[in-house]
mmCIF file of C-alpha atoms (C1' of nucleotides) in Angstrom:
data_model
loop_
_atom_site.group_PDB
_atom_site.id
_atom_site.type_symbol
_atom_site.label_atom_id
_atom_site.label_comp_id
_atom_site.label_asym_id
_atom_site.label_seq_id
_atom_site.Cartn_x
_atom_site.Cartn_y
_atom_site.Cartn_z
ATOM 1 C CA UNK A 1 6.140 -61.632 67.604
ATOM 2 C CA UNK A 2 4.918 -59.133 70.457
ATOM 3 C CA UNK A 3 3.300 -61.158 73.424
ATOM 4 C CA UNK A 4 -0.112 -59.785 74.413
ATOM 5 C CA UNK A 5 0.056 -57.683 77.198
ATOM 6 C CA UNK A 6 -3.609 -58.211 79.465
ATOM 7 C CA UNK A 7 -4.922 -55.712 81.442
ATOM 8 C CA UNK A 8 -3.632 -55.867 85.411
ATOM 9 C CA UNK A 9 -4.927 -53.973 87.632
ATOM 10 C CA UNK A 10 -1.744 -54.331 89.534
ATOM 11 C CA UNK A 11 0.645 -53.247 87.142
ATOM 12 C CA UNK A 12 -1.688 -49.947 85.960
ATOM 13 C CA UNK A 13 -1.382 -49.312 90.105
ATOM 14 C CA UNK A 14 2.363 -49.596 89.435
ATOM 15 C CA UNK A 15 2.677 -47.106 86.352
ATOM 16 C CA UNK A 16 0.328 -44.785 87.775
ATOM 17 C CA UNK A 17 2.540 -44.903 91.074
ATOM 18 C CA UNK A 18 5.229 -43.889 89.180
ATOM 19 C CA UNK A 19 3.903 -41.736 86.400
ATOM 20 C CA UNK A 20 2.578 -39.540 89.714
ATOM 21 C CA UNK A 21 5.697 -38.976 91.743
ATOM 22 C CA UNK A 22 8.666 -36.636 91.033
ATOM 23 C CA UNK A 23 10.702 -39.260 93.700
ATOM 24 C CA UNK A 24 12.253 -41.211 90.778
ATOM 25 C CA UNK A 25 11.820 -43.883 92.984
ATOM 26 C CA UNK A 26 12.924 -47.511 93.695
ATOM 27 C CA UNK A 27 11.402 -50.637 93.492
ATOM 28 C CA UNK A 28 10.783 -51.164 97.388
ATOM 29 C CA UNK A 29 9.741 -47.154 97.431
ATOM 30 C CA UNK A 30 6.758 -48.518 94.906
ATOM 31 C CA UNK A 31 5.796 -51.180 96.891
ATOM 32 C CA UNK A 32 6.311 -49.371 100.129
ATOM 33 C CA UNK A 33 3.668 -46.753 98.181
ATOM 34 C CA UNK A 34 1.359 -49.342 97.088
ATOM 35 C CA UNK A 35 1.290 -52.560 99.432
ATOM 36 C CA UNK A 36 -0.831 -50.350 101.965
ATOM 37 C CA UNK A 37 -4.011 -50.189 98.853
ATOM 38 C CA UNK A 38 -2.788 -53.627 97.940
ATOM 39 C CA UNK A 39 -2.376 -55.984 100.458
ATOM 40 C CA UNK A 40 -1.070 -58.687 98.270
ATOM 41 C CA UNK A 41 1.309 -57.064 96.478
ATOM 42 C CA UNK A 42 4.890 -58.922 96.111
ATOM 43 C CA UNK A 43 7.423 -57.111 95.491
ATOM 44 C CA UNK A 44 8.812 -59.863 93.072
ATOM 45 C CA UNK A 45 5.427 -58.082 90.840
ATOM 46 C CA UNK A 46 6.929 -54.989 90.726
ATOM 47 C CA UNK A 47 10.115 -55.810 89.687
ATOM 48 C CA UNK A 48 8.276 -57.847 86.758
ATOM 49 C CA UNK A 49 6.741 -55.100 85.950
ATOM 50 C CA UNK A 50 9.393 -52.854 86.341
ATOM 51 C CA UNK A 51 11.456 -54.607 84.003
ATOM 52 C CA UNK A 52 8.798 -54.740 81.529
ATOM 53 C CA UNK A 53 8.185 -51.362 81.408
ATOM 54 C CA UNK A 54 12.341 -50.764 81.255
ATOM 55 C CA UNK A 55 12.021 -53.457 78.016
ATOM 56 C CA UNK A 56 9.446 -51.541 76.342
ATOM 57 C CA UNK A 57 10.371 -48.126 76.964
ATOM 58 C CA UNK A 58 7.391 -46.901 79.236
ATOM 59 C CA UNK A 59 9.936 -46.260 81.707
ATOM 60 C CA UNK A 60 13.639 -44.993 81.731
ATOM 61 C CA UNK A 61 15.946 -45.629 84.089
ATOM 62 C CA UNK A 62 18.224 -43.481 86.051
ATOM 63 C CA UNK A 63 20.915 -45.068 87.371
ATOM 64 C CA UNK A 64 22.139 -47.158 90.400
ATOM 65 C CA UNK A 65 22.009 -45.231 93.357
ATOM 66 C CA UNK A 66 23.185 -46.814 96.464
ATOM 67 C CA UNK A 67 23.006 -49.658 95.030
ATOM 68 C CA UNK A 68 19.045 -49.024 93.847
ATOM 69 C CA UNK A 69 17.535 -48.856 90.637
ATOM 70 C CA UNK A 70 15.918 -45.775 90.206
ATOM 71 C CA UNK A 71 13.124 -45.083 87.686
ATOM 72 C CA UNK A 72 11.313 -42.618 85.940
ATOM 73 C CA UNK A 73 7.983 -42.393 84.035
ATOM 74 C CA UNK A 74 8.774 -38.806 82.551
ATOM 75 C CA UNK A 75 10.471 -39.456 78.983
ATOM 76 C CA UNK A 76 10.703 -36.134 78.163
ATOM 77 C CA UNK A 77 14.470 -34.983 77.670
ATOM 78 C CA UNK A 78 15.757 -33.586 81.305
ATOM 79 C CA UNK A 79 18.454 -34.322 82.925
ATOM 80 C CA UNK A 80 19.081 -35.197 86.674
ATOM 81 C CA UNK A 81 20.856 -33.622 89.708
ATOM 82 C CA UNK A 82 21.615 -36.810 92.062
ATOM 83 C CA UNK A 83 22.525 -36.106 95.575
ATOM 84 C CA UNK A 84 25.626 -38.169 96.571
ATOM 85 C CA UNK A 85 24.551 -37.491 100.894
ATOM 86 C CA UNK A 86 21.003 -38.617 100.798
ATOM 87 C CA UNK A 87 20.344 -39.936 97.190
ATOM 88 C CA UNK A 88 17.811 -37.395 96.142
ATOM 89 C CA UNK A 89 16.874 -37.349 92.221
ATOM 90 C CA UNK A 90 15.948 -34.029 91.013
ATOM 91 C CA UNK A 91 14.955 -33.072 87.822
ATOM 92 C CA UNK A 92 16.673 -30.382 86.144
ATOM 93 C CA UNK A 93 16.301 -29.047 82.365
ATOM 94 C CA UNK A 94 17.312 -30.346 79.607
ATOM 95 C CA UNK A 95 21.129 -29.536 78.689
ATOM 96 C CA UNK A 96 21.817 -29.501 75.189
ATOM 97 C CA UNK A 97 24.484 -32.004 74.704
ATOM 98 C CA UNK A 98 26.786 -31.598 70.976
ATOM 99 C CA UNK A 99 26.421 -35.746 69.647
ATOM 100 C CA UNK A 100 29.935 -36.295 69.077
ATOM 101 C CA UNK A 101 31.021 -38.669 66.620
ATOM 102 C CA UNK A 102 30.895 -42.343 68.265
ATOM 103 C CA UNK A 103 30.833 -44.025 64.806
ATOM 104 C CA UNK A 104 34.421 -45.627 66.481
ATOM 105 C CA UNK A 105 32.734 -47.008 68.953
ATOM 106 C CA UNK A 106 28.960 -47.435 68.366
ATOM 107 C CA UNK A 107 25.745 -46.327 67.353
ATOM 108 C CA UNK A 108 24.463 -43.900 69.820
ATOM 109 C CA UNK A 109 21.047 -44.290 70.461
ATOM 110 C CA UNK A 110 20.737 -42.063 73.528
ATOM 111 C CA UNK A 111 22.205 -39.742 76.177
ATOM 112 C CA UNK A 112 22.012 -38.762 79.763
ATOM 113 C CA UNK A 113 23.406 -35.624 81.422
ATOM 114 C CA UNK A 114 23.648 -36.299 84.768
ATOM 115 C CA UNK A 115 24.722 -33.531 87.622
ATOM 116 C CA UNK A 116 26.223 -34.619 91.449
ATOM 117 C CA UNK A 117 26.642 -32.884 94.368
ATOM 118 C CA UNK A 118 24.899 -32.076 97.597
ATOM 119 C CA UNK A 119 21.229 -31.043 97.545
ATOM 120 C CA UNK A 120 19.649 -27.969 99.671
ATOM 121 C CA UNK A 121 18.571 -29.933 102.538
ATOM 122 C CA UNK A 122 21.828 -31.912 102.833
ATOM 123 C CA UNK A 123 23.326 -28.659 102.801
ATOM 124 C CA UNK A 124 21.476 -27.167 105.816
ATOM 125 C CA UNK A 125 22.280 -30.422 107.766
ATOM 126 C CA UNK A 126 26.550 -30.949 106.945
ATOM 127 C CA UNK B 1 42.172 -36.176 110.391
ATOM 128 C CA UNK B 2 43.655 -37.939 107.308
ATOM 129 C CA UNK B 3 44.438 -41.608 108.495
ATOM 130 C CA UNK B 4 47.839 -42.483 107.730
ATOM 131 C CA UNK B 5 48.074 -44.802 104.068
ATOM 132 C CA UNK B 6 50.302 -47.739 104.295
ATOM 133 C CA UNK B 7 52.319 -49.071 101.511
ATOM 134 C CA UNK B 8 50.654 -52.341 100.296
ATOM 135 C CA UNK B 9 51.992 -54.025 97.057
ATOM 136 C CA UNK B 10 48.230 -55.422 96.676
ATOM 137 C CA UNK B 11 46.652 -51.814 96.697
ATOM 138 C CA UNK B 12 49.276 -50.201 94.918
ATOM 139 C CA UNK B 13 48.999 -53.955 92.371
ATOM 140 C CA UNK B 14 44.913 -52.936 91.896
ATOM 141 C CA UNK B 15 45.712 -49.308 91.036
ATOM 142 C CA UNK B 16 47.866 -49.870 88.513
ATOM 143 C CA UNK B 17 45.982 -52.449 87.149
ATOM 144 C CA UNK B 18 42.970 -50.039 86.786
ATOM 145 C CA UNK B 19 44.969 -47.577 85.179
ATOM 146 C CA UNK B 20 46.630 -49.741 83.012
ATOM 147 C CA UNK B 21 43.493 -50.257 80.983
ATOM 148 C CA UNK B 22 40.648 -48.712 79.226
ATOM 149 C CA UNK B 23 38.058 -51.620 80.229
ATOM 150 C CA UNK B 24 36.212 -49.748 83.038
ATOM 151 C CA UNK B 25 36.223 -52.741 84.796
ATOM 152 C CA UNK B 26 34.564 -53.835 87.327
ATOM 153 C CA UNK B 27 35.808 -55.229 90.898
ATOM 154 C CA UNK B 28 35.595 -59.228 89.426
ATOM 155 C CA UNK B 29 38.105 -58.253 86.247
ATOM 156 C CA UNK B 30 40.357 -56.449 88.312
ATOM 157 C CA UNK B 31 40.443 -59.251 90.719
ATOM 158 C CA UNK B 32 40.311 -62.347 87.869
ATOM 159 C CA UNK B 33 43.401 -60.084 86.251
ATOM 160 C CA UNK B 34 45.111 -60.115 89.564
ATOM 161 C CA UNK B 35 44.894 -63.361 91.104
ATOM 162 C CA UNK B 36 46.941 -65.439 88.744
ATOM 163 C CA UNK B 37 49.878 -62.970 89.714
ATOM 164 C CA UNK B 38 49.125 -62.633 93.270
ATOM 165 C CA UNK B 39 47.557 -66.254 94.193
ATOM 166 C CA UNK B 40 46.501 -64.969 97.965
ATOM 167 C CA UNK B 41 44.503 -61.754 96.491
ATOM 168 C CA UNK B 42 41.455 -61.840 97.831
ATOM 169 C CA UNK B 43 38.030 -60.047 96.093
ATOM 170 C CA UNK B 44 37.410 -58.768 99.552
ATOM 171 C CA UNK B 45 40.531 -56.815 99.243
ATOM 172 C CA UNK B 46 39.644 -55.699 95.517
ATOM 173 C CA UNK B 47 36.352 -54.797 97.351
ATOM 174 C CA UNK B 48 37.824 -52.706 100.192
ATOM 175 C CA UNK B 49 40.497 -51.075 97.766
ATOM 176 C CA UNK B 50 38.256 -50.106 95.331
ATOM 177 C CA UNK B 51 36.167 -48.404 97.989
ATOM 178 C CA UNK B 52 38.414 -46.063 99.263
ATOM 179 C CA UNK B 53 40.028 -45.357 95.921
ATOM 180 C CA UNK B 54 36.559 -43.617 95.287
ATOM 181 C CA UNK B 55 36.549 -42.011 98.930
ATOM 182 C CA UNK B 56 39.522 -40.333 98.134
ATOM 183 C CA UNK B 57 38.877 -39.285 94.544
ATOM 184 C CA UNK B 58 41.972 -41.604 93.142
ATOM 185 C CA UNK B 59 39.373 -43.795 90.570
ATOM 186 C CA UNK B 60 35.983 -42.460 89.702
ATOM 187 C CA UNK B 61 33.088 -44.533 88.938
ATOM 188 C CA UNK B 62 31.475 -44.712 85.669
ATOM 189 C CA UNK B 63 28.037 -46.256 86.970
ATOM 190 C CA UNK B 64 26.373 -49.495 87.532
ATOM 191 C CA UNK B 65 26.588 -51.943 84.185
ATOM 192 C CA UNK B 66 24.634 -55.158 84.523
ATOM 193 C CA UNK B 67 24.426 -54.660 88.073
ATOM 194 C CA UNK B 68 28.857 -54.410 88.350
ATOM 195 C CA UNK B 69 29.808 -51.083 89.525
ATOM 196 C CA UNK B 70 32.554 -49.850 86.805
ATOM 197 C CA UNK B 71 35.834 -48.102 87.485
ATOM 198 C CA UNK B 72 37.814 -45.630 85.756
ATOM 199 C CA UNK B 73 41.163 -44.656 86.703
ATOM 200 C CA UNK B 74 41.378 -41.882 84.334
ATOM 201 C CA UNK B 75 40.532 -38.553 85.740
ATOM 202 C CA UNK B 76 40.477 -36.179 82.737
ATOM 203 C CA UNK B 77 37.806 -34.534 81.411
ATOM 204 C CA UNK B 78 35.847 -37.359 79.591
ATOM 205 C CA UNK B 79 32.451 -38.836 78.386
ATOM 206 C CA UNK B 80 31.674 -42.532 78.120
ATOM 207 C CA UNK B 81 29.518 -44.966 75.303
ATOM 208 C CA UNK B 82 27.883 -48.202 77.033
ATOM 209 C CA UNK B 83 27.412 -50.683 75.134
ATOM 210 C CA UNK B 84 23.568 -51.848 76.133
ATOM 211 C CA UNK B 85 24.131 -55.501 74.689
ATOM 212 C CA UNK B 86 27.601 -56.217 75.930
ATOM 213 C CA UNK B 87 28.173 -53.827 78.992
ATOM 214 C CA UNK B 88 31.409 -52.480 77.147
ATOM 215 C CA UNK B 89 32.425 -49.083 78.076
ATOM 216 C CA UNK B 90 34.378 -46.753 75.861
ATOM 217 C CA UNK B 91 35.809 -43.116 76.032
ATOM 218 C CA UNK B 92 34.967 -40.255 74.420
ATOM 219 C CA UNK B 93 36.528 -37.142 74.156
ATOM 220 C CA UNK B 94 34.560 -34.458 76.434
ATOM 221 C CA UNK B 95 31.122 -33.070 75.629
ATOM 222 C CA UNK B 96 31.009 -29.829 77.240
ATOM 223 C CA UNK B 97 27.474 -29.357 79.026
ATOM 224 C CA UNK B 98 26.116 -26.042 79.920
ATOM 225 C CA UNK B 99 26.118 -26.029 83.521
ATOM 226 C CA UNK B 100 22.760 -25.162 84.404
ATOM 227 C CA UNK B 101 21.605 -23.212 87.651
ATOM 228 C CA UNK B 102 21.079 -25.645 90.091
ATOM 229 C CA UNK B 103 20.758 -23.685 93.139
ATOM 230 C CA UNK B 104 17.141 -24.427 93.367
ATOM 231 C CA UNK B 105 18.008 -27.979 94.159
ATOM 232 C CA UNK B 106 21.540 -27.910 95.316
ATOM 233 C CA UNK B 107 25.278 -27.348 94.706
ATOM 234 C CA UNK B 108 26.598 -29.272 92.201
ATOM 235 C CA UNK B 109 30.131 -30.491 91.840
ATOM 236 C CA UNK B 110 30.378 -32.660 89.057
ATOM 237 C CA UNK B 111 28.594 -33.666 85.682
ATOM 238 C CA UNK B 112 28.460 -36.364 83.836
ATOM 239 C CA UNK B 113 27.424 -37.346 80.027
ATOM 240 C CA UNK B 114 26.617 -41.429 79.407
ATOM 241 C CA UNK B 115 25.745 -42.117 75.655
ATOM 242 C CA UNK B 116 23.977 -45.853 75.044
ATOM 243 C CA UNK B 117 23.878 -47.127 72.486
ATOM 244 C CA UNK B 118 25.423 -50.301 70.228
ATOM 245 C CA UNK B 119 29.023 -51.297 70.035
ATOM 246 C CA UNK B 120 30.166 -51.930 66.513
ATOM 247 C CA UNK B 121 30.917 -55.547 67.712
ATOM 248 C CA UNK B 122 27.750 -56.198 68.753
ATOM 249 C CA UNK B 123 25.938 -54.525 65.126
ATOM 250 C CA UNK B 124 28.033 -57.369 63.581
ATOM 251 C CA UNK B 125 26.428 -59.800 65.267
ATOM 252 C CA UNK B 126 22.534 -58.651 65.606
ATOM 253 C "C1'" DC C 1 54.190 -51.478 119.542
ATOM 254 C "C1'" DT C 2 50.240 -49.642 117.077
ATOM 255 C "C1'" DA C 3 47.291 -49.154 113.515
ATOM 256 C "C1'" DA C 4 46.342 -50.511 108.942
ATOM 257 C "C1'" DG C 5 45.912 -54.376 105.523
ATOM 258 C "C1'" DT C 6 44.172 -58.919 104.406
ATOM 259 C "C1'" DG C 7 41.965 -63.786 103.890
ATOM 260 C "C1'" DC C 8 38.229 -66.211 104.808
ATOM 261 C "C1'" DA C 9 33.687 -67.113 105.547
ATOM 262 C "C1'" DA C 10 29.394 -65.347 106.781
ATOM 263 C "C1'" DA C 11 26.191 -61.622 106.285
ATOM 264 C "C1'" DA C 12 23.642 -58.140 104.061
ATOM 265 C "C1'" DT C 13 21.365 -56.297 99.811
ATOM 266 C "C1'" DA C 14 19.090 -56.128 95.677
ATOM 267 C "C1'" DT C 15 17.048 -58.575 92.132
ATOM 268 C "C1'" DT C 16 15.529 -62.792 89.636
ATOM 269 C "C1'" DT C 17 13.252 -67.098 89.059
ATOM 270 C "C1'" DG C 18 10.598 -71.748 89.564
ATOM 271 C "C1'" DC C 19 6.317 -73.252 90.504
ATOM 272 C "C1'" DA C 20 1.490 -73.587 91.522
ATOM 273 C "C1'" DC C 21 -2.511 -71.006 91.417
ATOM 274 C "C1'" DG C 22 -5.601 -67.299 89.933
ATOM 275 C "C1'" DA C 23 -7.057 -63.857 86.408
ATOM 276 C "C1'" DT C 24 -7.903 -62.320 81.687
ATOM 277 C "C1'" DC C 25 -9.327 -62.682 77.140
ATOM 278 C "C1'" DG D 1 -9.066 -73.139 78.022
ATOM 279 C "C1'" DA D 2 -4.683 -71.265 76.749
ATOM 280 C "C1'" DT D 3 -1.731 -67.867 78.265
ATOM 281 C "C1'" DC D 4 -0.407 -64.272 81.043
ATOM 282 C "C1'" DG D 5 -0.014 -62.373 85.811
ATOM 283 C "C1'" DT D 6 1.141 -63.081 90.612
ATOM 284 C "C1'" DG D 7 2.495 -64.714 95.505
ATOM 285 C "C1'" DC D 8 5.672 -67.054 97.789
ATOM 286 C "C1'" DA D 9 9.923 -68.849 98.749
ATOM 287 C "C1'" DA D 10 14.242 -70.086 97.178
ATOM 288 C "C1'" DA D 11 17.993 -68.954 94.359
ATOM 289 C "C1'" DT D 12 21.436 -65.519 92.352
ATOM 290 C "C1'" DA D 13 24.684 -62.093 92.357
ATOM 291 C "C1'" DT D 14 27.163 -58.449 94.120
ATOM 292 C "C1'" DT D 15 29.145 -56.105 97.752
ATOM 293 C "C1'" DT D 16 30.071 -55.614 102.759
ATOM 294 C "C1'" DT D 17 31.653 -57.023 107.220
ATOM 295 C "C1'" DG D 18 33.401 -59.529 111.581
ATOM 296 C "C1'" DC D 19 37.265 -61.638 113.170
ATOM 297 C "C1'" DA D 20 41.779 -63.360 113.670
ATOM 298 C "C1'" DC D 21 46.213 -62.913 111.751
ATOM 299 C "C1'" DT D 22 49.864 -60.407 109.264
ATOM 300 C "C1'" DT D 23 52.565 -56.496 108.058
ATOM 301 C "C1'" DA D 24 54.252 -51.812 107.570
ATOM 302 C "C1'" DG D 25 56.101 -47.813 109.847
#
DNA sequence: CTAAGTGCAAAATATTTGCACGATC
DNA sequence: GATCGTGCAAATATTTTGCACTTAG
């Protein structure tokens, strides 16, 4: 029962916005990005899209930060360093993790390391 | 330049309510649990409260869940399994994590490990 | 008395959705 | 031409805030 997915130019623009950036970006940071090459871009399309790509695992998500959704083309397993002054995401390398038993709860089906504090260039500033 | 706490029997009401539970819950529960027992509690309050329980490092936040921030009043050394189709959040006992060296991006002060998954509720069901 | 706490309603934010139209296959 | 994609505006949903009033110390 998958629905056909046709070709958009709009939503390759979107994926390739993201698949190029290291700014685990936003929604509004894509738009922001793209609505200057695409004039009539909504933003209501990326979020479609974003949520598409979340459903069908072209895209992960990080985490709410600030109150954004932040998102990530790069499925490879790394973890994050999140800065709590200025909201940077950074990637960092992937830390091994021991799966503990969660048959009490669940069935795990992933994980996500992620590391807080102040990034360099909060640093210099505080 | 601490500013002075009051005593408040709603704040000290929401605290104990958060720590009196292993929901994570978020602001609405805490407030739904609440107002029944204290008619004139308002979610504004629950809002406020909850806010500078974080500030001051008395409840820690687990993340965003269906677009709820989620609170946990217990401060120990702990992991968590979400629940993707319910938003339930569970304990786990600690995963230690290598730290890794993240001076190239900044100083980190705390780590956390999310595992996702499926409760064993919700396998009944799907 | 002074500053903090609160209710209420309005505001601010982020995201989703209904609908009509345009694009793709 | 049937269905998917999109713009736009309106609707949701969550959290924050301004203001007047109350309360603790």
């Amino acid at each position: 029962m998958e629905r056909a997915r046709r070709h958009s130019p709009k939503r390759d623009a979107i994926l390739e916005c993201l698949r190029s950036t290291h700014e685990h970006p936003a929604a509004e940071w894509v738009y922001a990005q793209l609505k200057p090459m695409i004039p009539d871009l909504s933003l209501a399309t990326v979020y479609r899209n974003l949520a598409q790509f979340r459903k069908d695992g072209t895209v992960q998500v990080i985490g709410n930060v600030d109150g954004e959704e932040r998102y990530d083309a790069d499925l490879s397993p790394h973890s994050h360093f999140i800065c709590r002054t200025c909201g940077k995401v950074a990637d960092l390398p992937f830390s091994p993790v021991d799966m503990p038993d969660t048959s009490g709860v669940g069935r795990t089906d992933s994980c996500s390391v992620t590391y807080y504090g102040c990034c360099n260039e909060c640093l210099q500033i505080c």
